[in-house]
GROMACS .gro file of C-alpha atoms in nm:
model
  228
    1MET     CA    1  -0.071   7.920 -12.992
    2THR     CA    2  -0.182   7.749 -12.771
    3GLY     CA    3  -0.545   7.860 -12.759
    4ARG     CA    4  -0.574   7.803 -13.142
    5HIS     CA    5  -0.434   7.472 -13.098
    6SER     CA    6  -0.702   7.404 -12.847
    7ASN     CA    7  -1.010   7.521 -13.052
    8GLU     CA    8  -0.878   7.286 -13.346
    9ILE     CA    9  -0.882   6.977 -13.136
   10ASP     CA   10  -1.229   7.076 -12.974
   11GLU     CA   11  -1.367   7.129 -13.346
   12GLN     CA   12  -1.262   6.774 -13.444
   13GLU     CA   13  -1.541   6.486 -13.450
   14PRO     CA   14  -1.535   6.243 -13.225
   15VAL     CA   15  -1.409   5.906 -13.384
   16THR     CA   16  -1.675   5.629 -13.370
   17GLU     CA   17  -1.625   5.255 -13.505
   18PRO     CA   18  -1.873   5.174 -13.780
   19LEU     CA   19  -2.198   5.019 -13.728
   20VAL     CA   20  -2.224   4.655 -13.851
   21VAL     CA   21  -2.591   4.561 -13.875
   22ARG     CA   22  -2.613   4.134 -13.910
   23ASP     CA   23  -2.979   4.010 -14.059
   24ARG     CA   24  -3.031   3.718 -13.833
   25ARG     CA   25  -3.386   3.638 -13.937
   26LYS     CA   26  -3.421   3.290 -14.069
   27ILE     CA   27  -3.692   3.380 -14.340
   28ASP     CA   28  -3.580   3.623 -14.626
   29PRO     CA   29  -3.837   3.922 -14.631
   30GLU     CA   30  -3.797   3.979 -14.988
   31THR     CA   31  -3.808   3.591 -15.135
   32GLY     CA   32  -4.003   3.438 -14.824
   33GLN     CA   33  -3.770   3.139 -14.830
   34VAL     CA   34  -3.592   2.997 -14.532
   35ARG     CA   35  -3.236   3.092 -14.525
   36THR     CA   36  -2.939   2.865 -14.457
   37GLN     CA   37  -2.775   2.988 -14.159
   38PRO     CA   38  -2.376   3.000 -14.200
   39GLU     CA   39  -2.149   2.805 -13.991
   40ALA     CA   40  -1.970   3.007 -13.702
   41SER     CA   41  -1.619   3.109 -13.775
   42GLU     CA   42  -1.368   3.017 -13.584
   43ALA     CA   43  -1.334   3.386 -13.405
   44GLU     CA   44  -1.682   3.345 -13.310
   45ALA     CA   45  -1.689   2.962 -13.204
   46PRO     CA   46  -1.654   2.953 -12.836
   47ALA     CA   47  -1.294   2.782 -12.737
   48ALA     CA   48  -1.469   2.495 -12.530
   49HIS     CA   49  -1.190   2.257 -12.568
   50ALA     CA   50  -0.902   2.491 -12.630
   51GLY     CA   51  -0.634   2.403 -12.396
   52PRO     CA   52  -0.464   2.612 -12.145
   53SER     CA   53  -0.263   2.912 -12.249
   54LEU     CA   54   0.070   2.980 -12.097
   55GLY     CA   55   0.069   3.025 -11.771
   56GLU     CA   56  -0.256   2.904 -11.717
   57SER     CA   57  -0.295   2.634 -11.429
   58ILE     CA   58  -0.429   2.272 -11.567
   59VAL     CA   59  -0.565   2.194 -11.209
   60ASP     CA   60  -0.935   2.147 -11.228
   61ASP     CA   61  -1.092   2.350 -10.930
   62ALA     CA   62  -1.366   2.104 -10.894
   63VAL     CA   63  -1.109   1.839 -10.789
   64ALA     CA   64  -0.992   2.026 -10.508
   65ALA     CA   65  -0.731   1.911 -10.232
   66PRO     CA   66  -0.890   1.706  -9.924
   67SER     CA   67  -0.964   1.920  -9.665
   68GLU     CA   68  -0.869   1.866  -9.267
   69VAL     CA   69  -1.230   1.741  -9.217
   70GLU     CA   70  -1.191   1.523  -9.510
   71LYS     CA   71  -0.853   1.376  -9.366
   72GLU     CA   72  -0.995   1.321  -9.026
   73LEU     CA   73  -1.320   1.148  -9.144
   74ALA     CA   74  -1.101   0.931  -9.325
   75GLU     CA   75  -0.896   0.833  -9.016
   76ARG     CA   76  -1.215   0.795  -8.812
   77THR     CA   77  -1.340   0.536  -9.058
   78ALA     CA   78  -1.012   0.330  -9.056
   79ASP     CA   79  -1.020   0.340  -8.684
   80LEU     CA   80  -1.381   0.193  -8.677
   81GLN     CA   81  -1.312  -0.048  -8.917
   82ARG     CA   82  -1.028  -0.160  -8.704
   83LEU     CA   83  -1.213  -0.185  -8.398
   84GLN     CA   84  -1.496  -0.377  -8.587
   85ALA     CA   85  -1.231  -0.607  -8.701
   86GLU     CA   86  -1.103  -0.677  -8.357
   87PHE     CA   87  -1.434  -0.687  -8.166
   88ALA     CA   88  -1.515  -0.970  -8.414
   89ASN     CA   89  -1.206  -1.160  -8.369
   90TYR     CA   90  -1.287  -1.099  -7.967
   91ARG     CA   91  -1.652  -1.256  -8.027
   92LYS     CA   92  -1.512  -1.579  -8.191
   93ARG     CA   93  -1.237  -1.631  -7.915
   94VAL     CA   94  -1.493  -1.606  -7.657
   95ASP     CA   95  -1.746  -1.829  -7.821
   96ARG     CA   96  -1.442  -2.071  -7.872
   97ASP     CA   97  -1.341  -2.070  -7.505
   98ARG     CA   98  -1.700  -2.115  -7.402
   99GLU     CA   99  -1.746  -2.435  -7.590
  100ALA     CA  100  -1.411  -2.544  -7.458
  101VAL     CA  101  -1.551  -2.465  -7.113
  102VAL     CA  102  -1.875  -2.669  -7.149
  103SER     CA  103  -1.706  -2.943  -7.317
  104ALA     CA  104  -1.469  -3.000  -7.045
  105ALA     CA  105  -1.737  -2.970  -6.768
  106LYS     CA  106  -1.948  -3.254  -6.957
  107ALA     CA  107  -1.604  -3.481  -6.991
  108SER     CA  108  -1.560  -3.397  -6.630
  109VAL     CA  109  -1.888  -3.555  -6.534
  110VAL     CA  110  -1.907  -3.805  -6.775
  111ASN     CA  111  -1.562  -3.923  -6.661
  112GLU     CA  112  -1.689  -3.979  -6.299
  113LEU     CA  113  -1.940  -4.237  -6.428
  114LEU     CA  114  -1.702  -4.456  -6.606
  115PRO     CA  115  -1.675  -4.683  -6.281
  116LEU     CA  116  -2.068  -4.733  -6.328
  117LEU     CA  117  -2.043  -4.819  -6.669
  118ASP     CA  118  -1.781  -5.079  -6.584
  119ASP     CA  119  -2.021  -5.256  -6.336
  120PHE     CA  120  -2.272  -5.241  -6.568
  121GLU     CA  121  -2.052  -5.429  -6.807
  122ARG     CA  122  -1.944  -5.672  -6.558
  123ALA     CA  123  -2.297  -5.755  -6.473
  124GLU     CA  124  -2.417  -5.785  -6.807
  125GLN     CA  125  -2.121  -6.062  -6.866
  126HIS     CA  126  -2.247  -6.246  -6.564
  127GLY     CA  127  -2.614  -6.234  -6.675
  128ASP     CA  128  -2.728  -5.985  -6.396
  129LEU     CA  129  -2.807  -5.702  -6.635
  130THR     CA  130  -3.192  -5.803  -6.647
  131GLY     CA  131  -3.530  -5.599  -6.576
  132ALA     CA  132  -3.556  -5.277  -6.445
  133PHE     CA  133  -3.189  -5.268  -6.384
  134LYS     CA  134  -3.103  -5.326  -6.758
  135ALA     CA  135  -3.350  -5.057  -6.866
  136VAL     CA  136  -3.208  -4.805  -6.664
  137ALA     CA  137  -2.839  -4.888  -6.754
  138ASP     CA  138  -2.939  -4.870  -7.128
  139LYS     CA  139  -3.107  -4.525  -7.070
  140LEU     CA  140  -2.787  -4.435  -6.909
  141VAL     CA  141  -2.556  -4.544  -7.179
  142ALA     CA  142  -2.764  -4.416  -7.446
  143SER     CA  143  -2.770  -4.044  -7.300
  144LEU     CA  144  -2.413  -4.041  -7.248
  145GLN     CA  145  -2.358  -4.170  -7.570
  146ARG     CA  146  -2.586  -3.934  -7.712
  147ILE     CA  147  -2.382  -3.600  -7.588
  148GLY     CA  148  -2.072  -3.742  -7.693
  149LEU     CA  149  -1.904  -4.041  -7.515
  150GLU     CA  150  -1.779  -4.332  -7.753
  151PRO     CA  151  -1.647  -4.652  -7.631
  152PHE     CA  152  -1.351  -4.822  -7.816
  153GLY     CA  153  -1.128  -5.139  -7.717
  154ALA     CA  154  -1.255  -5.436  -7.884
  155GLU     CA  155  -1.106  -5.751  -8.008
  156GLY     CA  156  -0.947  -5.775  -8.347
  157GLU     CA  157  -0.850  -5.381  -8.343
  158PRO     CA  158  -0.517  -5.294  -8.457
  159PHE     CA  159  -0.305  -5.239  -8.126
  160ASP     CA  160  -0.276  -4.845  -8.085
  161PRO     CA  161  -0.024  -4.736  -7.826
  162SER     CA  162  -0.197  -4.402  -7.789
  163VAL     CA  163  -0.562  -4.530  -7.670
  164HIS     CA  164  -0.459  -4.919  -7.600
  165GLU     CA  165  -0.242  -4.978  -7.277
  166ALA     CA  166  -0.116  -5.340  -7.317
  167VAL     CA  167  -0.074  -5.548  -7.031
  168GLN     CA  168  -0.037  -5.880  -7.178
  169HIS     CA  169   0.183  -5.989  -7.458
  170ASN     CA  170   0.132  -6.296  -7.676
  171THR     CA  171   0.239  -6.411  -8.024
  172SER     CA  172   0.067  -6.606  -8.294
  173PRO     CA  173   0.124  -6.660  -8.677
  174GLU     CA  174  -0.273  -6.593  -8.737
  175VAL     CA  175  -0.251  -6.237  -8.707
  176ALA     CA  176  -0.042  -5.998  -8.941
  177GLY     CA  177   0.056  -5.758  -8.698
  178PRO     CA  178  -0.023  -5.621  -8.338
  179THR     CA  179  -0.370  -5.678  -8.285
  180VAL     CA  180  -0.611  -5.671  -7.964
  181THR     CA  181  -0.680  -6.023  -7.873
  182THR     CA  182  -0.816  -5.953  -7.490
  183VAL     CA  183  -0.999  -5.649  -7.346
  184LEU     CA  184  -0.955  -5.635  -6.983
  185ARG     CA  185  -1.114  -5.293  -6.967
  186ARG     CA  186  -1.301  -5.087  -7.230
  187GLY     CA  187  -1.190  -4.734  -7.315
  188TYR     CA  188  -1.383  -4.426  -7.371
  189ARG     CA  189  -1.344  -4.084  -7.561
  190PHE     CA  190  -1.544  -3.767  -7.537
  191GLY     CA  191  -1.544  -3.575  -7.869
  192ASP     CA  192  -1.156  -3.544  -7.924
  193ARG     CA  193  -1.056  -3.604  -7.581
  194THR     CA  194  -0.961  -3.945  -7.465
  195LEU     CA  195  -1.074  -4.015  -7.129
  196ARG     CA  196  -0.963  -4.344  -7.052
  197ALA     CA  197  -0.725  -4.590  -7.246
  198ALA     CA  198  -0.841  -4.940  -7.270
  199LEU     CA  199  -0.692  -5.222  -7.089
  200VAL     CA  200  -0.577  -5.498  -7.365
  201GLY     CA  201  -0.399  -5.799  -7.419
  202VAL     CA  202  -0.174  -5.770  -7.768
  203THR     CA  203  -0.059  -6.038  -8.011
  204ASP     CA  204   0.211  -5.981  -8.227
  205HIS     CA  205   0.284  -6.197  -8.558
  206GLU     CA  206   0.527  -6.493  -8.526
  207PRO     CA  207   0.640  -6.629  -8.846
  208GLY     CA  208   0.615  -7.002  -8.882
  209GLU     CA  209   0.941  -7.195  -8.924
  210ALA     CA  210   1.015  -7.306  -9.284
  211PRO     CA  211   1.068  -7.687  -9.332
  212VAL     CA  212   1.416  -7.780  -9.412
  213GLU     CA  213   1.493  -7.889  -9.781
  214GLY     CA  214   1.404  -8.276  -9.806
  215GLU     CA  215   1.218  -8.279  -9.484
  216LEU     CA  216   0.855  -8.314  -9.399
  217PRO     CA  217   0.635  -8.056  -9.181
  218VAL     CA  218   0.592  -8.193  -8.837
  219GLU     CA  219   0.228  -8.235  -8.889
  220GLN     CA  220   0.250  -8.416  -9.181
  221LEU     CA  221   0.524  -8.667  -8.995
  222SER     CA  222   0.268  -8.710  -8.703
  223ASP     CA  223   0.015  -8.805  -8.948
  224GLU     CA  224   0.239  -9.072  -9.114
  225ASN     CA  225   0.351  -9.229  -8.761
  226ALA     CA  226  -0.011  -9.235  -8.662
  227GLN     CA  227  -0.108  -9.445  -8.977
  228GLN     CA  228   0.182  -9.692  -8.929
   0.00000   0.00000   0.00000
């Protein structure tokens, strides 16, 4: 039985799938006209926009997690940016300190020349500042003012205790408030630094006495007595 069954199996024809021939020619060979192309069926259409199937990962392989090299590169870039900011701040601080040192050196030199400027001023008040002596004095004063020296302390200025040193004090109804009325020694500033305060005499406001009702002012009484 076994041999006969084997022979029957061998004698059976192999099962083959039917051959399907599709005519994809654009021109009909019988009519010679252009054929209209059939739309692709849903089964033949590529599933380009199909969503992920169950169990399939939705992570795009092109967007991979950053590697160790990329992480180290980001850290080194951050360190470089921080060093650049620190260097910029250091350079600004050095430039600011350098300017302060130069300004202090100039102020120190100018401060040593203030007594000479006082001599020039006294000589001019007495009429002795003339000729070549006056030309040299004017050039020196102009040079010092050009580098930042500024004199202050003049009659009529409001009294400022931060830059004025009062050595005399008077009262008068002619002023509205503390006013510099006498300058004994001029003051000087260099930039925003006060090198020397000005010695001045200050006059405060003195309110006049109001006349009593029914009485005439003292000046008017004196005039009437003189006429009599």
